[in-house]
């Protein structure tokens, strides 16, 4: 059979869609499988090869499940709100709505051209009012439950995008959108109290099948630590400075304290501070620095001693100097830290820079050279002296702190509350009204969705003001509670809002009465398998788990965790082994690959190119190799016989087992390699049984479905091979009928013998002596001993 992919692929894509063979049935008697891929942001550039690799992995699993008789839901949608569309709209002087609609249409056509088995009846678009009505509904529920609040704080602000960014969106001191440097800016912003769910997010990791690296990243991001809160007094005042430490056992080594430049203590006691001008100047300098710059360990240590205020170490009563320094942040912990320079390198560097005392309290290092951060015996620590076990030392110090009323055991988290707003146009309006009498009031549920107004000028305002603030018809309203004049919230939600619950809407995408039907949620949840990028592990994955935990707590969803299993794909690198980049010129356009080689070749290659979870470079030579592999399979359809070929039986059943298991383990490359090896055996045999060939084609179907459908029809089979039963292997037939063993003469390998696995010694001896090489070496000699180990060796001891 000659395979013309340019004709065949559109033909089967049209048939699949017409017959709706990938349509998922709600509440079926079949076992269900809900496979989820991270829905794309529909950029104007369309798909890239990263999308292909990300989606094809779970596509293979889902197609296999469908052939195994599951009711399979594999939906797709578009995460279409956000800054990229708005920035592009401003640049091209088009409305974001026009751009988004065009991009979604383009993206959908590209996805269909690759033959993905998505249920296209369930498409969601986060910018659709019928969708974001429920995003706003969830926000109101969070607000009612005290999990959405406003607070004035220093925020990460991008002057280029004119928008406030969360820590997650400004890692490394750079804007996640435009990569410009961010600055610190004081502003009143919306937060979601994700920290209240920190323990639940950690507990939930014990209920899911997440790879160890994903679990570790989430645990590190949440950053739960156990330690102590300790109260230091300020000399000559009634003030207490409360600090948190994970090492209360080192309190006797505290020789100074540091507070954040923004700490209110400075303003409160400004009249006591003799160097207030220097303090003020330093504070102004700190305001120009990003949080990333301030906490960076590899930088010069700066700070100013607060002259006129000192602290008292509560465990020994010693007065210690008090500093302000940029590396202490008000938003982390209590805004104040104790410093133990002998056993913390940053404190050590600071102490050396300012000539402060360094007191060793843990023996084991050389504090004249550097801080000692290891374990050892406690010294210079009064009642802790002689302790050698860190755990015992900490417990004894906690007892002391609580006995004296100067501290207690506590827990802290590195994760901060989620900054949840943008001062931009293209996002979900926050459904809150600001009333001078009633305060913040939620928009009534019956008035949702609160629509994003249609405007011509959607450029961001100066100084971080939302463009919605300019629209009086939107801003001015009446208070839903008292009926008085009020103003709407003009900030919009961040892009992460719509993606925090989209997997729920797929279950019931057209429901206008509820987020989704409870019975459908009960049937489909949890998501059985979620595949996505590692870059979303500490943002989207945590955010969506948080929203789901909240919805579970208020009785909206039936499962504690949204995803039963999570996996991640590696990057597709350029042919030069570096990350694909337009500036470097190593970007591969998957649409061009489909046009030249076909969708089946692209699908097969992205999974054959290397370990699915690892980054792999693109190779056009290997792409061509995959195309030849598929062409050889097509040609074999004209060289079949009715009877099975006995010699191929074991190899076929081994391949069924291998491919079946490798798909589950996401070892797609080795599964494809095993099919390539079996194809070699088929060709070497000269003839292949029709049933054997069709079994092989079923194994290939998830990878190259268009070709396999064409072969299925070519050979007169009914229906779609995509819905045919998945092959089962017979364990007994995976055992080779024959085996090759080494034949030795006097312990030296001389030849190889192919023999039945269960051959006895006499049969093996006769077959071995019949080999020409062995016959020649033993001619005229007496065989004094035969050593036969079935399946391994046959050794003749000859004299």
Short mmCIF file of C-alpha atoms in Angstrom, two decimals, residues 149 153-156 166-168 184 191-196 198 221-223 291 329-333 413-419 542-543:
data_model
loop_
_atom_site.label_atom_id
_atom_site.label_comp_id
_atom_site.label_asym_id
_atom_site.label_seq_id
_atom_site.Cartn_x
_atom_site.Cartn_y
_atom_site.Cartn_z
CA UNK A 149 -8.52 40.61 50.88
CA UNK A 153 2.33 46.52 50.75
CA UNK A 154 5.47 46.73 48.69
CA UNK A 155 4.75 44.98 45.44
CA UNK A 156 6.78 43.84 42.46
CA UNK A 166 3.36 38.14 42.12
CA UNK A 167 6.67 36.67 43.35
CA UNK A 168 6.03 33.73 41.05
CA UNK A 184 9.40 47.79 44.45
CA UNK A 191 -4.40 38.93 47.81
CA UNK A 192 -5.69 35.38 48.04
CA UNK A 193 -4.90 33.80 51.41
CA UNK A 194 -3.22 30.70 50.00
CA UNK A 195 -1.06 30.46 53.14
CA UNK A 196 -4.13 29.29 55.06
CA UNK A 198 -0.33 25.54 53.16
CA UNK A 221 7.92 26.48 47.41
CA UNK A 222 5.54 26.13 50.36
CA UNK A 223 8.62 25.98 52.58
CA UNK A 291 13.11 42.02 46.26
CA UNK A 329 11.94 41.94 54.18
CA UNK A 330 8.77 42.99 55.99
CA UNK A 331 6.78 40.48 53.98
CA UNK A 332 8.85 37.52 55.20
CA UNK A 333 8.39 36.29 58.75
CA UNK A 413 6.04 29.10 55.62
CA UNK A 414 8.20 30.48 52.84
CA UNK A 415 5.16 30.78 50.57
CA UNK A 416 3.42 34.14 50.71
CA UNK A 417 -0.19 35.03 49.96
CA UNK A 418 -0.96 35.23 46.25
CA UNK A 419 -0.97 38.74 44.76
CA UNK A 542 -0.20 24.97 43.36
CA UNK A 543 -2.79 27.63 42.55
#
